[in-house]
């Protein structure tokens, strides 16, 4: 399929009702419908996220988040981190606008906190020690500290929204954010 046709499909999808797009996406992922090779999934996710934010629409958010997470699940580590940050930032935005709904696929703030703690590879004490003099670390460790800082920024946004209680463990981690590269 030629490039303009792929772009046309993307534009058409972003003009549809979000429930229609969600249904289309399910058909694609179940193999009932084909997508042109080279389809711009990231552009689609970003367009859906834009629609979710501008319309405060939970269905658009579900579409965007499911695409970001699918991209993350099929990407190498550095890209995975970027896609997950996009997903988590959109979740926090929607929670700030619509509130927390325990058990909801998007509006459950515990999912964001759980994701942070499940992806941090090192204990708080190690991170605290390394953060105190990170300029002497090897690039791999600096990248890991930066990854943690990026996730902490998402958690800070959640805490500042007032939609999740900040326990002492989270406060300790958040206190490291400014010390990290």
Short mmCIF file of C-alpha atoms in Angstrom, two decimals:
data_model
loop_
_atom_site.label_atom_id
_atom_site.label_comp_id
_atom_site.label_asym_id
_atom_site.label_seq_id
_atom_site.Cartn_x
_atom_site.Cartn_y
_atom_site.Cartn_z
CA UNK A 1 0.00 0.00 0.00
CA UNK A 2 1.35 3.43 -0.89
CA UNK A 3 2.31 5.90 1.78
CA UNK A 4 -0.62 8.30 1.16
CA UNK A 5 -3.06 5.41 1.70
CA UNK A 6 -1.47 4.58 5.06
CA UNK A 7 -1.65 8.24 6.03
CA UNK A 8 -5.23 8.42 4.82
CA UNK A 9 -6.18 5.42 6.98
CA UNK A 10 -4.54 7.03 10.01
CA UNK A 11 -6.37 10.31 9.42
CA UNK A 12 -9.69 8.50 8.87
CA UNK A 13 -9.30 6.55 12.10
CA UNK A 14 -8.58 9.67 14.12
CA UNK A 15 -11.75 11.28 12.74
CA UNK A 16 -14.02 8.39 13.75
CA UNK A 17 -15.86 7.98 17.02
CA UNK A 18 -13.54 6.48 19.65
CA UNK A 19 -15.83 3.47 20.15
CA UNK A 20 -15.54 2.69 16.41
CA UNK A 21 -11.75 2.98 16.60
CA UNK A 22 -11.63 0.75 19.66
CA UNK A 23 -13.69 -1.88 17.83
CA UNK A 24 -11.45 -1.57 14.74
CA UNK A 25 -8.37 -2.06 16.89
CA UNK A 26 -9.84 -5.20 18.44
CA UNK A 27 -10.56 -6.59 14.98
CA UNK A 28 -6.99 -5.88 13.92
CA UNK A 29 -5.48 -7.51 16.99
CA UNK A 30 -7.73 -10.53 16.68
CA UNK A 31 -6.63 -10.98 13.04
CA UNK A 32 -10.05 -10.20 11.57
CA UNK A 33 -8.77 -7.09 9.79
CA UNK A 34 -5.46 -6.29 8.14
CA UNK A 35 -3.42 -3.12 8.51
CA UNK A 36 -1.13 -1.87 5.75
CA UNK A 37 2.52 -2.80 6.22
CA UNK A 38 4.42 0.08 7.76
CA UNK A 39 1.33 1.58 9.38
CA UNK A 40 2.35 4.40 11.72
CA UNK A 41 1.32 2.91 15.06
CA UNK A 42 3.18 5.52 17.08
CA UNK A 43 1.50 8.34 15.16
CA UNK A 44 -1.83 6.60 15.73
CA UNK A 45 -1.16 6.34 19.48
CA UNK A 46 -0.12 9.98 19.66
CA UNK A 47 -3.19 11.10 17.69
CA UNK A 48 -5.47 9.04 19.93
CA UNK A 49 -3.74 10.48 23.03
CA UNK A 50 -4.24 14.00 21.66
CA UNK A 51 -7.94 13.24 21.15
CA UNK A 52 -8.17 11.76 24.65
CA UNK A 53 -6.68 14.88 26.22
CA UNK A 54 -8.51 17.46 24.12
CA UNK A 55 -11.89 15.73 24.53
CA UNK A 56 -11.23 14.24 28.00
CA UNK A 57 -12.42 10.98 26.48
CA UNK A 58 -11.71 7.72 28.25
CA UNK A 59 -12.25 5.56 25.16
CA UNK A 60 -9.64 7.51 23.20
CA UNK A 61 -7.34 7.08 26.20
CA UNK A 62 -7.94 3.32 26.15
CA UNK A 63 -7.07 3.21 22.46
CA UNK A 64 -3.88 5.24 22.91
CA UNK A 65 -2.74 3.35 26.01
CA UNK A 66 -3.36 -0.05 24.45
CA UNK A 67 -1.29 0.95 21.41
CA UNK A 68 1.53 2.42 23.53
CA UNK A 69 1.63 -0.73 25.64
CA UNK A 70 1.56 -2.98 22.58
CA UNK A 71 4.44 -1.00 21.11
CA UNK A 72 6.29 -1.33 24.43
CA UNK A 73 5.73 -5.07 24.53
CA UNK A 74 7.21 -5.46 21.05
CA UNK A 75 10.13 -3.04 21.36
CA UNK A 76 13.71 -3.07 22.50
CA UNK A 77 14.41 -1.77 25.99
CA UNK A 78 15.11 1.92 25.25
CA UNK A 79 11.97 2.33 23.14
CA UNK A 80 9.92 0.29 25.61
CA UNK A 81 10.69 2.84 28.31
CA UNK A 82 9.52 5.72 26.12
CA UNK A 83 6.27 4.00 25.15
CA UNK A 84 5.51 3.10 28.76
CA UNK A 85 6.13 6.67 29.88
CA UNK A 86 3.65 7.88 27.27
CA UNK A 87 1.11 5.35 28.50
CA UNK A 88 1.61 6.23 32.17
CA UNK A 89 1.53 9.98 31.54
CA UNK A 90 -1.79 9.63 29.73
CA UNK A 91 -3.17 7.50 32.56
CA UNK A 92 -2.19 10.16 35.09
CA UNK A 93 -3.69 12.91 32.95
CA UNK A 94 -7.00 11.05 32.72
CA UNK A 95 -6.96 10.32 36.46
CA UNK A 96 -6.35 14.01 37.17
CA UNK A 97 -9.34 14.92 34.98
CA UNK A 98 -11.76 12.10 35.75
CA UNK A 99 -10.66 10.80 39.15
CA UNK A 100 -9.51 7.44 40.43
CA UNK A 101 -11.66 4.39 39.77
CA UNK A 102 -10.24 1.33 41.56
CA UNK A 103 -10.13 -1.69 39.27
CA UNK A 104 -10.57 0.39 36.11
CA UNK A 105 -8.19 -0.41 33.26
CA UNK A 106 -7.17 3.25 32.91
CA UNK A 107 -8.26 5.15 36.02
CA UNK A 108 -6.72 2.87 38.64
CA UNK A 109 -3.85 4.86 40.19
CA UNK A 110 -2.48 1.75 41.88
CA UNK A 111 -1.46 0.44 38.43
CA UNK A 112 0.92 3.38 38.02
CA UNK A 113 2.52 2.84 41.42
CA UNK A 114 2.72 -0.91 40.85
CA UNK A 115 4.38 -0.37 37.48
CA UNK A 116 7.04 1.84 39.06
CA UNK A 117 7.90 -0.64 41.79
CA UNK A 118 7.82 -3.61 39.41
CA UNK A 119 10.25 -1.97 37.00
CA UNK A 120 12.76 -0.45 39.42
CA UNK A 121 15.63 -2.92 39.34
CA UNK A 122 17.45 -1.66 42.42
CA UNK A 123 16.55 -1.02 46.05
CA UNK A 124 16.00 2.50 47.30
CA UNK A 125 19.28 2.49 49.24
CA UNK A 126 21.31 1.66 46.12
CA UNK A 127 19.60 4.43 44.13
CA UNK A 128 20.07 6.91 46.96
CA UNK A 129 23.78 6.09 47.18
CA UNK A 130 24.33 6.24 43.42
CA UNK A 131 22.36 9.50 43.12
CA UNK A 132 24.66 11.23 45.57
CA UNK A 133 27.55 11.05 43.09
CA UNK A 134 26.10 9.99 39.77
CA UNK A 135 28.65 11.90 37.69
CA UNK A 136 31.21 9.19 38.51
CA UNK A 137 29.04 6.33 37.31
CA UNK A 138 29.23 4.39 34.10
CA UNK A 139 26.79 5.30 31.35
CA UNK A 140 24.65 2.20 31.94
CA UNK A 141 24.03 3.16 35.58
CA UNK A 142 23.37 6.79 34.66
CA UNK A 143 20.76 5.65 32.13
CA UNK A 144 19.10 3.48 34.78
CA UNK A 145 18.98 6.40 37.20
CA UNK A 146 17.52 8.61 34.49
CA UNK A 147 14.87 5.98 33.76
CA UNK A 148 13.92 5.97 37.44
CA UNK A 149 13.76 9.78 37.43
CA UNK A 150 11.42 9.72 34.43
CA UNK A 151 9.07 7.34 36.23
CA UNK A 152 9.26 9.43 39.39
CA UNK A 153 8.12 12.45 37.37
CA UNK A 154 4.97 10.53 36.44
CA UNK A 155 4.37 9.64 40.08
CA UNK A 156 4.93 13.25 41.14
CA UNK A 157 2.30 14.35 38.61
CA UNK A 158 -0.09 11.79 40.10
CA UNK A 159 0.62 12.98 43.65
CA UNK A 160 0.23 16.63 42.67
CA UNK A 161 -3.15 15.84 41.14
CA UNK A 162 -4.32 14.92 44.62
CA UNK A 163 -5.79 11.68 43.33
CA UNK A 164 -3.49 9.26 45.17
CA UNK A 165 -2.22 9.28 48.72
CA UNK A 166 1.53 9.58 49.08
CA UNK A 167 2.80 7.11 51.67
CA UNK A 168 6.26 7.36 53.22
CA UNK A 169 7.80 4.91 50.79
CA UNK A 170 6.69 7.05 47.84
CA UNK A 171 7.83 10.22 49.61
CA UNK A 172 11.27 8.69 50.07
CA UNK A 173 11.52 7.79 46.40
CA UNK A 174 10.21 11.19 45.29
CA UNK A 175 12.83 12.89 47.46
CA UNK A 176 15.45 11.39 45.13
CA UNK A 177 13.99 12.82 41.94
CA UNK A 178 15.95 16.08 41.94
CA UNK A 179 19.18 14.28 42.80
CA UNK A 180 18.96 11.96 39.82
CA UNK A 181 20.48 12.74 36.40
#
